[in-house]
PDB file of C-alpha atoms in Angstrom:
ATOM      1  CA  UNK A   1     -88.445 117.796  15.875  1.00  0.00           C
ATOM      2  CA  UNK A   2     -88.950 114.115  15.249  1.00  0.00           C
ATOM      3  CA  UNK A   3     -91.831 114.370  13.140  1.00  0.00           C
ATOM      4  CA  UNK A   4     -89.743 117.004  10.826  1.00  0.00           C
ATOM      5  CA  UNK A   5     -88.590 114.530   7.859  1.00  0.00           C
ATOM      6  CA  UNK A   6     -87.453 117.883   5.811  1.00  0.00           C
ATOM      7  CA  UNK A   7     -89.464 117.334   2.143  1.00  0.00           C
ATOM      8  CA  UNK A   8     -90.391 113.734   2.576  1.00  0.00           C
ATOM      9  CA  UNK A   9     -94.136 113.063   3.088  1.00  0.00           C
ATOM     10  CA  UNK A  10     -95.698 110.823   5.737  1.00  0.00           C
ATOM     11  CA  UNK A  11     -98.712 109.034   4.559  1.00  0.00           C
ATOM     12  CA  UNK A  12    -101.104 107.048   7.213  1.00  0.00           C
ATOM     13  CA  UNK A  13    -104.067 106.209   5.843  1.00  0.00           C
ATOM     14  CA  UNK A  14    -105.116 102.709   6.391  1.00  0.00           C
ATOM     15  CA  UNK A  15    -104.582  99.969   3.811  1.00  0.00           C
ATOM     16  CA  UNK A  16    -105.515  96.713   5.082  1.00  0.00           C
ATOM     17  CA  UNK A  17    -105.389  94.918   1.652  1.00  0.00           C
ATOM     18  CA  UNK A  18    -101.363  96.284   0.768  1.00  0.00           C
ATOM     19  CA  UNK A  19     -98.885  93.691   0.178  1.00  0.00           C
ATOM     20  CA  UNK A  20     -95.732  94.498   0.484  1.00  0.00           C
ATOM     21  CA  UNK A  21     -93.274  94.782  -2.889  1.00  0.00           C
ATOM     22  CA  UNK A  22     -89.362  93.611  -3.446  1.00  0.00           C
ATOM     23  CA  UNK A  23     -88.501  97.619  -2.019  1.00  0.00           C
ATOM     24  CA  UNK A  24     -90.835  97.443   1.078  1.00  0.00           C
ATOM     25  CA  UNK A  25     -88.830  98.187   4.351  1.00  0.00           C
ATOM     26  CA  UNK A  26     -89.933  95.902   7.006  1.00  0.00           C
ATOM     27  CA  UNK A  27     -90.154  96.610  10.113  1.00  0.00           C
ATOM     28  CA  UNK A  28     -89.269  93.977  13.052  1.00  0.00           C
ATOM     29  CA  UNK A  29     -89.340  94.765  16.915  1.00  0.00           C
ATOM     30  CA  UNK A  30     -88.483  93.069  19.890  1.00  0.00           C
ATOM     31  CA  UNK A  31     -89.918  94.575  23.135  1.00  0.00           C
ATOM     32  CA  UNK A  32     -88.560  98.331  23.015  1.00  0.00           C
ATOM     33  CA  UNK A  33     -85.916  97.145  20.562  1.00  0.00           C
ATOM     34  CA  UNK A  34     -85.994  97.640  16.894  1.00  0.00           C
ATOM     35  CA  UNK A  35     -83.877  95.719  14.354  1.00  0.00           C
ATOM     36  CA  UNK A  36     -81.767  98.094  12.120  1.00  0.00           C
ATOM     37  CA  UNK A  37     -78.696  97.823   9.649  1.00  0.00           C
ATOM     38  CA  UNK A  38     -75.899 100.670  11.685  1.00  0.00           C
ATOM     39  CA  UNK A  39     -73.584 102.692   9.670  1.00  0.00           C
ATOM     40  CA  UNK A  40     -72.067 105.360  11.494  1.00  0.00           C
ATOM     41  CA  UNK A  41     -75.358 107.748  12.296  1.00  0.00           C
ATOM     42  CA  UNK A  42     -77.371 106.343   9.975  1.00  0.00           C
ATOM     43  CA  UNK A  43     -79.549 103.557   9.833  1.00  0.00           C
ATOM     44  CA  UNK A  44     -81.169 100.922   7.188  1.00  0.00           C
ATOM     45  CA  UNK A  45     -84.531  98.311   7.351  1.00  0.00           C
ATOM     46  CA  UNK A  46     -84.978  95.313   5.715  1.00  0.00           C
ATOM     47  CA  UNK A  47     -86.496  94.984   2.503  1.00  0.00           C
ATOM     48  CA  UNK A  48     -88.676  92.728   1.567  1.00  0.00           C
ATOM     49  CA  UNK A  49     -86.718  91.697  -1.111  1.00  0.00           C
ATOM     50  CA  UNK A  50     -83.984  90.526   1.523  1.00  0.00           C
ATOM     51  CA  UNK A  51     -86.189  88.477   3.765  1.00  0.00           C
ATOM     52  CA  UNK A  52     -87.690  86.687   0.620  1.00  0.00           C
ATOM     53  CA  UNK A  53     -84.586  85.239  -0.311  1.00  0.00           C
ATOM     54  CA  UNK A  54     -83.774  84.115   2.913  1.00  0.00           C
ATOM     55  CA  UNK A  55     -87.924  82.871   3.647  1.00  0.00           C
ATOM     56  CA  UNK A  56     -89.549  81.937   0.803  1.00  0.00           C
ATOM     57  CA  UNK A  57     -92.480  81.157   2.034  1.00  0.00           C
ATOM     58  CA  UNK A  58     -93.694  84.361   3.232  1.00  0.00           C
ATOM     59  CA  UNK A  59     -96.502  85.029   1.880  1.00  0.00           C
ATOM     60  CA  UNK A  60     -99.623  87.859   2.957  1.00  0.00           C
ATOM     61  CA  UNK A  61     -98.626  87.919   6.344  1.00  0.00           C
ATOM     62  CA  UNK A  62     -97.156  91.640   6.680  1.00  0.00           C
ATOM     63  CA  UNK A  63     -99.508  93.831   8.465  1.00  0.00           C
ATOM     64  CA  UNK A  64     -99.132  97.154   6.667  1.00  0.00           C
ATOM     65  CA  UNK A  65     -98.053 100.303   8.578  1.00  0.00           C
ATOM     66  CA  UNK A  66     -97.501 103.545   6.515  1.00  0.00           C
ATOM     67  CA  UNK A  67     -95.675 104.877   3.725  1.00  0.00           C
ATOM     68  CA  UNK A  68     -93.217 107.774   3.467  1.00  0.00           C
ATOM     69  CA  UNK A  69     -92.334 108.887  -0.448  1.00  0.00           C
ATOM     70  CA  UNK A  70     -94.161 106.045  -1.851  1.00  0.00           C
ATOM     71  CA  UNK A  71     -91.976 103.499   0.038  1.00  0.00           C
ATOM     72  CA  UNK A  72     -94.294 100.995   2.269  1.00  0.00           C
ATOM     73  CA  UNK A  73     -93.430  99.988   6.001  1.00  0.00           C
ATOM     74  CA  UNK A  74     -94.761  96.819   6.896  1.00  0.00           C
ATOM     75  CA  UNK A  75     -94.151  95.058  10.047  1.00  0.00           C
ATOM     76  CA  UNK A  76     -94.448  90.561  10.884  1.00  0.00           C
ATOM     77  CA  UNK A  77     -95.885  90.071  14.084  1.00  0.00           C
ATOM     78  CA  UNK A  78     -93.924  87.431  16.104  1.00  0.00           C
ATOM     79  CA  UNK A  79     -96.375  84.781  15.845  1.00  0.00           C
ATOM     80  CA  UNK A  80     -97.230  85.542  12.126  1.00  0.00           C
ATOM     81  CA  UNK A  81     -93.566  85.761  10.937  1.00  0.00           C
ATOM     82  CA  UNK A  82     -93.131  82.507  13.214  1.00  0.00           C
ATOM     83  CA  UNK A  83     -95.527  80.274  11.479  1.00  0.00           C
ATOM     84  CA  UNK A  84     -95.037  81.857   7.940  1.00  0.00           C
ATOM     85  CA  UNK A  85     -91.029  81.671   8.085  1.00  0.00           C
ATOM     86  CA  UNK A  86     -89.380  78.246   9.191  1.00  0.00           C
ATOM     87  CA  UNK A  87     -86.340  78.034  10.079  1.00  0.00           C
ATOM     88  CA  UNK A  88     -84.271  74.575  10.494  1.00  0.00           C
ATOM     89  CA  UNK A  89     -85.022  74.422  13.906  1.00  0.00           C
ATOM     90  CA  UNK A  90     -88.954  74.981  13.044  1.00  0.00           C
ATOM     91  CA  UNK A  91     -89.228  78.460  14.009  1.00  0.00           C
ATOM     92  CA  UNK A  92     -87.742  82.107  13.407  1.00  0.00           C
ATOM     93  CA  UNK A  93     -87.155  83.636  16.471  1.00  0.00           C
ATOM     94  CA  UNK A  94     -86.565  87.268  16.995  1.00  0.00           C
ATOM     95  CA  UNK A  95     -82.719  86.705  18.335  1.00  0.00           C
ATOM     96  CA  UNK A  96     -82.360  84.483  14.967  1.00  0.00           C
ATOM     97  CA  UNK A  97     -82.510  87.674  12.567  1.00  0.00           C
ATOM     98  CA  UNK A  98     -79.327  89.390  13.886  1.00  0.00           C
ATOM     99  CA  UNK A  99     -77.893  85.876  12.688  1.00  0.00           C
ATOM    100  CA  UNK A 100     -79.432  85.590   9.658  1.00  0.00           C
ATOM    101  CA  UNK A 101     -78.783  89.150   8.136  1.00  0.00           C
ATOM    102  CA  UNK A 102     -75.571  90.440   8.137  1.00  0.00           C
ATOM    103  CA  UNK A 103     -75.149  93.675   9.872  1.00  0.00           C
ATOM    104  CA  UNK A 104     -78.485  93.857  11.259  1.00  0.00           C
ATOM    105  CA  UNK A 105     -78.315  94.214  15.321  1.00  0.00           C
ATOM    106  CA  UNK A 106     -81.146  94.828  17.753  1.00  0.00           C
ATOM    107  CA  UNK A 107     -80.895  98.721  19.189  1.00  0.00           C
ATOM    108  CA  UNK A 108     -82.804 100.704  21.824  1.00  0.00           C
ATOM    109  CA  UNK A 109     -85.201 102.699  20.183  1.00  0.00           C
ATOM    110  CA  UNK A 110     -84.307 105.761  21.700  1.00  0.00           C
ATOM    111  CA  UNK A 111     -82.025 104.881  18.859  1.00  0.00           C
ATOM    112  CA  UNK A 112     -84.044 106.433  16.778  1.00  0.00           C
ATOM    113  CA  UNK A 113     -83.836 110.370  18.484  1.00  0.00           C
ATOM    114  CA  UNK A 114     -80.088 110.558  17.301  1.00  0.00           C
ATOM    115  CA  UNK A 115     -79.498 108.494  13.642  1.00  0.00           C
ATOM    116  CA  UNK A 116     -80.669 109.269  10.381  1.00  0.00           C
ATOM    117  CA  UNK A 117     -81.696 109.736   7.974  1.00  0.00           C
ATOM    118  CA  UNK A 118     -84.908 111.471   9.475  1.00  0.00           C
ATOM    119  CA  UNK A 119     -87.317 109.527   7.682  1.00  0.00           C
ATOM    120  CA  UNK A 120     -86.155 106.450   8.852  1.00  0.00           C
ATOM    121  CA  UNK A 121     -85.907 107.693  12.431  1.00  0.00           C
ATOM    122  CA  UNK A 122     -89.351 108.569  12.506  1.00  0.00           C
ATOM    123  CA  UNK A 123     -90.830 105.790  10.559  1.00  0.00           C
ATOM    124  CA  UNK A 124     -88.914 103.431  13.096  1.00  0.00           C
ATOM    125  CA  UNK A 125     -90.853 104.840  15.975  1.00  0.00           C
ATOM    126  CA  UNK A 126     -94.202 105.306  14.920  1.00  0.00           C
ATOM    127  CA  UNK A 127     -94.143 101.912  14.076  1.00  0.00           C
ATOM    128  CA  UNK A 128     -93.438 100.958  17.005  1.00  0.00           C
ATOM    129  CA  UNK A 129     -96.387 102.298  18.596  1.00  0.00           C
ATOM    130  CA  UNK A 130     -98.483 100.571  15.954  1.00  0.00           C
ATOM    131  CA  UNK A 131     -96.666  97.530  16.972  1.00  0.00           C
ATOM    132  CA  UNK A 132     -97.219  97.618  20.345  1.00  0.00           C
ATOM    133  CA  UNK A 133    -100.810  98.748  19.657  1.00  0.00           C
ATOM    134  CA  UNK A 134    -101.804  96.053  17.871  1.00  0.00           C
ATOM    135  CA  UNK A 135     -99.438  93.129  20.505  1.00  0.00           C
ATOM    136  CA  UNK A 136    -101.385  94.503  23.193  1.00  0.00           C
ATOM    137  CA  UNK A 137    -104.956  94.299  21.416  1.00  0.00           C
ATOM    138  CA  UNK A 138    -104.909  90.428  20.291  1.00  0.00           C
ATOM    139  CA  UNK A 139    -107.673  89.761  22.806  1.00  0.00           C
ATOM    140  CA  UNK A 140    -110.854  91.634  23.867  1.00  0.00           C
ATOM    141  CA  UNK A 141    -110.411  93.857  26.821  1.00  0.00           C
ATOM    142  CA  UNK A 142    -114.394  93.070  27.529  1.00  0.00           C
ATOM    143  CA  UNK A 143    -114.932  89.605  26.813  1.00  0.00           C
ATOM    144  CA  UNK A 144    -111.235  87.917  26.096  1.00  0.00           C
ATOM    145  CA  UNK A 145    -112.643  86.578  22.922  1.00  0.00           C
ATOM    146  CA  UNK A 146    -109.524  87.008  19.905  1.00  0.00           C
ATOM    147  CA  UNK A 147    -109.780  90.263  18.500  1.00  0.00           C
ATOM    148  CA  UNK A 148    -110.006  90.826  14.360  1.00  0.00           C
ATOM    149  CA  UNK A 149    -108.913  93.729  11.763  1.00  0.00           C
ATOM    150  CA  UNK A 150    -111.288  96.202  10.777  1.00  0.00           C
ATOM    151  CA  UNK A 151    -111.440  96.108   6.841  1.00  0.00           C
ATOM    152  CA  UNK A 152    -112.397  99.789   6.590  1.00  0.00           C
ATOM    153  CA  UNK A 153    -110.517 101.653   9.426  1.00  0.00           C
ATOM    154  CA  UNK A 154    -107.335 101.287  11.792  1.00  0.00           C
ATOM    155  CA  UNK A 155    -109.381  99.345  14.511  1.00  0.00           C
ATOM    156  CA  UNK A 156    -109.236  95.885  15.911  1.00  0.00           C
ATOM    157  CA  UNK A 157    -113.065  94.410  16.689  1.00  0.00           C
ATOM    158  CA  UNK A 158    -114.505  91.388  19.001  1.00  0.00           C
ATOM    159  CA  UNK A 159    -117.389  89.413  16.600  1.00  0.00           C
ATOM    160  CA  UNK A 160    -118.308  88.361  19.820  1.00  0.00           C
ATOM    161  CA  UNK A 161    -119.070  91.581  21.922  1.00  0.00           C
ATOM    162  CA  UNK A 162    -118.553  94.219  19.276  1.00  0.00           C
ATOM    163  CA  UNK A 163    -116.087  96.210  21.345  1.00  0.00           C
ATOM    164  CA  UNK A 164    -113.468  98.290  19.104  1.00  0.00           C
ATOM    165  CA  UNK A 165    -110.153  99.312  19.677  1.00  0.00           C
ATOM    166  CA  UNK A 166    -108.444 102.066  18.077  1.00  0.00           C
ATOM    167  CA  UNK A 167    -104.735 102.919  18.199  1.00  0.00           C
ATOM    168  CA  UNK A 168    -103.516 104.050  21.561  1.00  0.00           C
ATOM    169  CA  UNK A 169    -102.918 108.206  21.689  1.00  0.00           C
ATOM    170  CA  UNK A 170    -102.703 109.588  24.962  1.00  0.00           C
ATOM    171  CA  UNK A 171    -102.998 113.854  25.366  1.00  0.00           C
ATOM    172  CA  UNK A 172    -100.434 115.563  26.966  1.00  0.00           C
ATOM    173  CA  UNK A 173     -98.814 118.738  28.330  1.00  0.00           C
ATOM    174  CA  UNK A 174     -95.488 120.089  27.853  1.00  0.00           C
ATOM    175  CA  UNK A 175     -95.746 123.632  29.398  1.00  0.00           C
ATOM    176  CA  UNK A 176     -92.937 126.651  29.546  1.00  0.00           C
ATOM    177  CA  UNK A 177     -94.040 128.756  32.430  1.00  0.00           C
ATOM    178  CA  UNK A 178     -92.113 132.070  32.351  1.00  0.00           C
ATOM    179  CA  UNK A 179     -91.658 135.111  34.846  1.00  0.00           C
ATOM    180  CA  UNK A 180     -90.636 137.941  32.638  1.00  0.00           C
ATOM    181  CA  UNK A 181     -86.806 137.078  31.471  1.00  0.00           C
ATOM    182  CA  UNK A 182     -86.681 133.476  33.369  1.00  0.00           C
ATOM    183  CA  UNK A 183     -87.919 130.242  32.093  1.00  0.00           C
ATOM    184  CA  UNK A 184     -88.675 127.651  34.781  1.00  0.00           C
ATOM    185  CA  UNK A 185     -86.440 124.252  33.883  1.00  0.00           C
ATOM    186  CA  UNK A 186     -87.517 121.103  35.712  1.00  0.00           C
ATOM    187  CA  UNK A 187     -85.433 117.578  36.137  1.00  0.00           C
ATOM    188  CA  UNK A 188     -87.646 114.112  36.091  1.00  0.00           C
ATOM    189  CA  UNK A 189     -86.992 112.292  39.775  1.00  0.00           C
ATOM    190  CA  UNK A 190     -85.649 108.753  39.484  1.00  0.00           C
ATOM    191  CA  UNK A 191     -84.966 109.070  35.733  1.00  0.00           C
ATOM    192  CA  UNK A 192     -81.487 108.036  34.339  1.00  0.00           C
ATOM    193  CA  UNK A 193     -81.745 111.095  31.513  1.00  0.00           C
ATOM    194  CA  UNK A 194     -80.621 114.043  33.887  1.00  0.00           C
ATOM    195  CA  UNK A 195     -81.247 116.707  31.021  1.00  0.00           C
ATOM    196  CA  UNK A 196     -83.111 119.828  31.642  1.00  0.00           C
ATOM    197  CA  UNK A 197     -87.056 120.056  31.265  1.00  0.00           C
ATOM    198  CA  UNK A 198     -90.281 121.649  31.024  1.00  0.00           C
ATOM    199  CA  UNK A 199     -93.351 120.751  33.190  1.00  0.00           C
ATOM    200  CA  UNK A 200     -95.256 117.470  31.343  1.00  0.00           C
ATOM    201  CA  UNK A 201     -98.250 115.534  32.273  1.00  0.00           C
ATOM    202  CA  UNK A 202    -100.918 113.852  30.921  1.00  0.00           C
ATOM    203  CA  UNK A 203    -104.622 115.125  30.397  1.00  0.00           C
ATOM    204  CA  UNK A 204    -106.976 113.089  32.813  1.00  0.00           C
ATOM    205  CA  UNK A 205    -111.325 112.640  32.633  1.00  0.00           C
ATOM    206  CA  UNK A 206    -112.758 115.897  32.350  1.00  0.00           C
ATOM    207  CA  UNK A 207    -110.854 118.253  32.238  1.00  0.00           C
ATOM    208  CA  UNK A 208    -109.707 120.792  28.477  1.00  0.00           C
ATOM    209  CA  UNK A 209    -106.134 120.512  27.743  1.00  0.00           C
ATOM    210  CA  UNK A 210    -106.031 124.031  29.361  1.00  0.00           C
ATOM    211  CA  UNK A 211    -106.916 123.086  32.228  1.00  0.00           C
ATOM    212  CA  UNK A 212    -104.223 120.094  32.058  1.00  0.00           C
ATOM    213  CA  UNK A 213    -101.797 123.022  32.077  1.00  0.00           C
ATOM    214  CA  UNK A 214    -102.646 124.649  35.156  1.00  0.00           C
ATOM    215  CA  UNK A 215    -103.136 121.668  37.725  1.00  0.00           C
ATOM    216  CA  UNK A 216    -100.201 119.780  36.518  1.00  0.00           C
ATOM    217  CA  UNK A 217     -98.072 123.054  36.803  1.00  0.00           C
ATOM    218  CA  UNK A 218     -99.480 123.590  40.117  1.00  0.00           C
ATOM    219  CA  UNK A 219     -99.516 119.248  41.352  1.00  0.00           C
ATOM    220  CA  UNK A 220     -95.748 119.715  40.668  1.00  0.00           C
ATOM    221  CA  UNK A 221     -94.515 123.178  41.489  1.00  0.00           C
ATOM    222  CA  UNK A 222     -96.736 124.991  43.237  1.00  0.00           C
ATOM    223  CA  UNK A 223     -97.459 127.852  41.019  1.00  0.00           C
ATOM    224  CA  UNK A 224    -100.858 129.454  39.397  1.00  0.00           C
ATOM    225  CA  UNK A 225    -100.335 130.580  35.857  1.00  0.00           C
ATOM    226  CA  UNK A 226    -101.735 133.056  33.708  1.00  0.00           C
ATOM    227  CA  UNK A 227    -102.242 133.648  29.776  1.00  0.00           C
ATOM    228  CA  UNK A 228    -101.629 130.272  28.691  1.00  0.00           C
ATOM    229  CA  UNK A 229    -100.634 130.070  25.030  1.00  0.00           C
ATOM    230  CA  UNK A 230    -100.687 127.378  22.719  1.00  0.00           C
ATOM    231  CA  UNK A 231     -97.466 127.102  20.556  1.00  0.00           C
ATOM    232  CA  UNK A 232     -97.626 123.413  18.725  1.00  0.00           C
ATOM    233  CA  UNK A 233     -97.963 119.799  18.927  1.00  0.00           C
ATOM    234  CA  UNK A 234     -96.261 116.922  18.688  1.00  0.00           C
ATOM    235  CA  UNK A 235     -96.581 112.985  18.307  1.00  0.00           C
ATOM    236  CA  UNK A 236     -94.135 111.365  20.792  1.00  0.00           C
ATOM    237  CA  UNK A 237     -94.240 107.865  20.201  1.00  0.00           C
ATOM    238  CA  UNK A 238     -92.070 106.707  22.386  1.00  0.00           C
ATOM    239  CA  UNK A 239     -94.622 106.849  25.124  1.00  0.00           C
ATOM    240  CA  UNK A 240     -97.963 106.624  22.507  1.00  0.00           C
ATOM    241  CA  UNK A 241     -98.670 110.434  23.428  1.00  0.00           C
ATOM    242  CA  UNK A 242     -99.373 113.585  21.297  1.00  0.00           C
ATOM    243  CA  UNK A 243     -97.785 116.388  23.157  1.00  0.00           C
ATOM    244  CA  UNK A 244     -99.583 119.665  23.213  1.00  0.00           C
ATOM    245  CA  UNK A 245     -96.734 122.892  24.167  1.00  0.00           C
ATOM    246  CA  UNK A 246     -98.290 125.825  25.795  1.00  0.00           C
ATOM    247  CA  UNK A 247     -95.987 128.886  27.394  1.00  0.00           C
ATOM    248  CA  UNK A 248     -97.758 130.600  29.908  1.00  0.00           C
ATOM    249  CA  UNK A 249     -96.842 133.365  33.016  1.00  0.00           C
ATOM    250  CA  UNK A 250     -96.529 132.557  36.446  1.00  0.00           C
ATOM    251  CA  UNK A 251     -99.800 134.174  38.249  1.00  0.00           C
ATOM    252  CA  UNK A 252     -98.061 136.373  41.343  1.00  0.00           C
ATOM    253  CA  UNK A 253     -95.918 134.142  43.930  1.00  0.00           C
ATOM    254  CA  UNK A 254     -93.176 133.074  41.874  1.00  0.00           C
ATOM    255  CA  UNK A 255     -91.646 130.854  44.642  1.00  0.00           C
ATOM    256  CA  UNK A 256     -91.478 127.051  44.108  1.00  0.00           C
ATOM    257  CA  UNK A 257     -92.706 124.579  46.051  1.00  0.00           C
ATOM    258  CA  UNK A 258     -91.252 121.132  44.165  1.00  0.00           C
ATOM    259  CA  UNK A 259     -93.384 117.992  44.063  1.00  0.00           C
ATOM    260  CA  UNK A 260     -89.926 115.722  44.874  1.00  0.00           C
ATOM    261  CA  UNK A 261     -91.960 112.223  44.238  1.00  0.00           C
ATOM    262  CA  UNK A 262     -92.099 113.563  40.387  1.00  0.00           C
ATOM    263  CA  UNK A 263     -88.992 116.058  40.199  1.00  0.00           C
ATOM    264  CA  UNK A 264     -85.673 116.017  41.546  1.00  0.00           C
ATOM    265  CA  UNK A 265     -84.717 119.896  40.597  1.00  0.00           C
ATOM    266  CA  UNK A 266     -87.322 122.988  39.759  1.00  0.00           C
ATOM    267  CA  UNK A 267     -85.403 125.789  39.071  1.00  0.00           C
ATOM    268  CA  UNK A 268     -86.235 129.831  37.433  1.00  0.00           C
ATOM    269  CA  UNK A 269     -82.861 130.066  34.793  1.00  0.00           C
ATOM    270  CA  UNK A 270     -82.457 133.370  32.370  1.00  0.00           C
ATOM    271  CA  UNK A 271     -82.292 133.192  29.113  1.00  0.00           C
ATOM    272  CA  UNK A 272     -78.525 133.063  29.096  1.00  0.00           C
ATOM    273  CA  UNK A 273     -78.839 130.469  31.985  1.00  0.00           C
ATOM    274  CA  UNK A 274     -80.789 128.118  29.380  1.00  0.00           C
ATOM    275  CA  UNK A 275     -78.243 125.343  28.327  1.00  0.00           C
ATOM    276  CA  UNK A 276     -78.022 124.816  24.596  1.00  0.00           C
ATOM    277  CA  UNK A 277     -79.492 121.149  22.875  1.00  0.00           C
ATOM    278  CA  UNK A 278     -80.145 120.183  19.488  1.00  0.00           C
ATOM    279  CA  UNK A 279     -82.933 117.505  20.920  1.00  0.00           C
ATOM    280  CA  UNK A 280     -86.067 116.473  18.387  1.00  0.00           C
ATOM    281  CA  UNK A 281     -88.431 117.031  21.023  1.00  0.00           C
ATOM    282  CA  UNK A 282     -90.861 119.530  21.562  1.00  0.00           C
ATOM    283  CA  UNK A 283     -89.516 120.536  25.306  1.00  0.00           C
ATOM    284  CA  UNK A 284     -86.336 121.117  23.144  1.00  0.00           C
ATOM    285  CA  UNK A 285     -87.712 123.248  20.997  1.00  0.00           C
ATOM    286  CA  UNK A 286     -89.411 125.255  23.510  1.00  0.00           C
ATOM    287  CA  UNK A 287     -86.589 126.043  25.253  1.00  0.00           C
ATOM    288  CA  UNK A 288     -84.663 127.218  22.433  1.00  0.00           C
ATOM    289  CA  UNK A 289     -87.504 129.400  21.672  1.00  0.00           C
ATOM    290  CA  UNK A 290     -87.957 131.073  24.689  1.00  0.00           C
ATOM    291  CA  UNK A 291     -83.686 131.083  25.031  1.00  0.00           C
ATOM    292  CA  UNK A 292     -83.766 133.691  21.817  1.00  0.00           C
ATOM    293  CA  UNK A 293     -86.732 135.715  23.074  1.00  0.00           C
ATOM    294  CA  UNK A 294     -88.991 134.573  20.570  1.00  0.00           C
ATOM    295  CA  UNK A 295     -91.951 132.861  22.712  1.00  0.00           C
ATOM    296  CA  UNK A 296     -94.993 133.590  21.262  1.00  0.00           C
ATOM    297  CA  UNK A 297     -96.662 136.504  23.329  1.00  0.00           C
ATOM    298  CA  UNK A 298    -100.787 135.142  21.865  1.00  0.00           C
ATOM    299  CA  UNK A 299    -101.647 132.113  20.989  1.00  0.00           C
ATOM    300  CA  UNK A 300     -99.897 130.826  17.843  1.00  0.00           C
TER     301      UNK A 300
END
C-alpha cells in the first residue's frame, strides 16, 4: 500500500523550530498539483540547496512537514515563498518554478499512486494534506481573526477566541462483504476511474466505526451483514481520510438492491471472477486477499 515505503522510516512528530539544511527536499503545491523533477517512473523534489541558489533571500520561512531517513520535507506557503523570494517581476509565482528549474513540471497528484521511489510517493501526498490543512486554516473558523502556530503541537490557534485546529483526518470504511466463495465488487457513479471496488463511506456523529460498516453497506446495497472483521488501516491522503478495512458476511438475502445516485454497478464475482491490480490502496489489497482465499475468518 501507499504507506509501505519498504525499510525507510516515516517520522511525524512536530518540529516547529526546524530549518531546513542544503539536502532538505521541499515541497511546493499548486491546488491538487505537486511540483516534481520526472524521470521515467520515478520522481525527484527540490532541495533546498537548489532554491537557495536561485533565491537567496530565503530565509526561516519553510514550514516543516516530516522526515523520512533523516531527510526533512519542508513546504513554502504561496504567500510566504512570495514575499521571501523576489523575482524580477516582484513576485514568485507558482507557474514561475517550472521556468526557473529545469525539468521540474507541475503533475496531478494521483501522480504519486504510480512513480517511485515509494518514499517519495508517499511523502508527496501526505504533504499535501498538511498543505491543504494548514491553506485552509489561515483564519478562525469562529471569529475570522488570523490564525497562529502552536509552538508545542501540530495545531493552528486564534489569540483572540482560543479556538484550535488540528490537522484534518476524517474516519472511514472500506468494507469486503462476502457470501461464501463471492466477493461483492462495487463501481463509484459519475466517477471517471471505472475500476472495480469495495463498499466506502465515511463515519458520521455517533455512531462506532462498526456501525459505519453496516448502514453504509446497507444505504448503498441493500444488504444486512454479519461477523464484521477488522483487517487494517490505512491513511489515504488524497481525500484527508484514514481508511479502516473490515470483511464481513452478508446476513441472509443476498440480493442487491443498488443505491444508483452513489454506484453505477454492484455486482457478487468469485474468486476467479476478481480481476487482478497491483493498486497501493487498501480496497486493492482487500481484494487480492479475499481473491487467494486468505480473508481473515476473526478479527485480525
Amino acid at each position: 500500500m501507499i504507506q509501505d515505503i519498504g525499510r525507510s522510516r516515516f517520522h511525524n512528530p512536530y518540529r516547529p523550530d526546524a530549518q531546513p539544511s542544503e539536502e532538505s527536499r521541499i515541497l511546493f503545491y499548486r491546488g491538487r498539483e505537486i511540483l516534481v523533477k520526472r524521470t521515467d517512473d520515478e520522481i525527484a523534489f527540490l532541495t533546498y540547496g537548489t532554491l537557495r541558489k536561485a533565491f537567496p533571500h530565503l530565509h526561516e520561512q519553510a514550514t516543516f512537514l516530516f522526515s523520512i531517513d533523516g531527510t526533512d520535507y519542508f513546504f513554502f506557503r504561496e504567500s510566504e515563498f512570495g514575499c521571501a523570494a523576489p523575482s524580477a517581476a516582484g513576485r514568485c509565482e507558482p507557474d514561475d518554478l517550472p521556468k526557473l528549474f529545469s525539468g521540474f513540471t507541475w503533475e496531478r497528484i494521483e501522480l504519486m499512486r504510480t512513480v517511485g521511489p515509494k518514499e517519495a510517493a508517499f511523502a508527496g501526498v501526505t504533504g499535501m494534506q498538511l498543505y491543504g490543512w494548514y491553506k485552509s486554516r489561515r483564519f478562525c473558523p469562529a471569529c475570522g481573526r488570523r490564525m497562529v502556530h502552536s509552538k508545542k503541537e501540530r495545531m493552528m490557534y486564534c489569540e483572540s477566541c482560543g479556538q484550535m485546529e488540528y490537522p484534518k483526518i476524517c474516519p472511514a470504511v472500506i468494507v469486503a462483504v462476502t457470501d461464501g466463495d463471492r466477493l461483492l465488487l462495487t463501481k463509484y457513479a459519475g466517477r471517471a476511474n471505472r475500476n472495480y471496488a469495495l463498499i466506502a463511506g465515511f463515519a458520521e456523529i455517533g455512531e462506532t466505526i462498526e456501525e459505519t460498516v453496516e448502514r453504509e453497506v446497507m444505504e448503498e446495497v441493500g444488504l444486512k451483514v454479519k461477523n464484521i472483521r477488522y483487517y487494517k488501516s490505512q491513511p489515504w491522503s488524497f481525500t484527508d481520510t484514514l481508511l479502516m478495512g473490515f470483511f464481513c458476511e452478508v446476513d441472509g438475502e443476498s440480493r442487491i438492491s443498488l443505491d444508483e445516485t452513489e454506484l453505477s454497478v454492484g455486482k457478487w464475482c468469485t474468486r476467479e471472477e476478481i480481476p487482478d491490480n497491483d493498486g497501493v490502496s487498501l480496497t486493492r489489497e482487500m481484494m487480492a486477499v479475499f481473491k487467494t482465499g486468505k480473508e481473515p475468518l476473526t478479527d485480525c
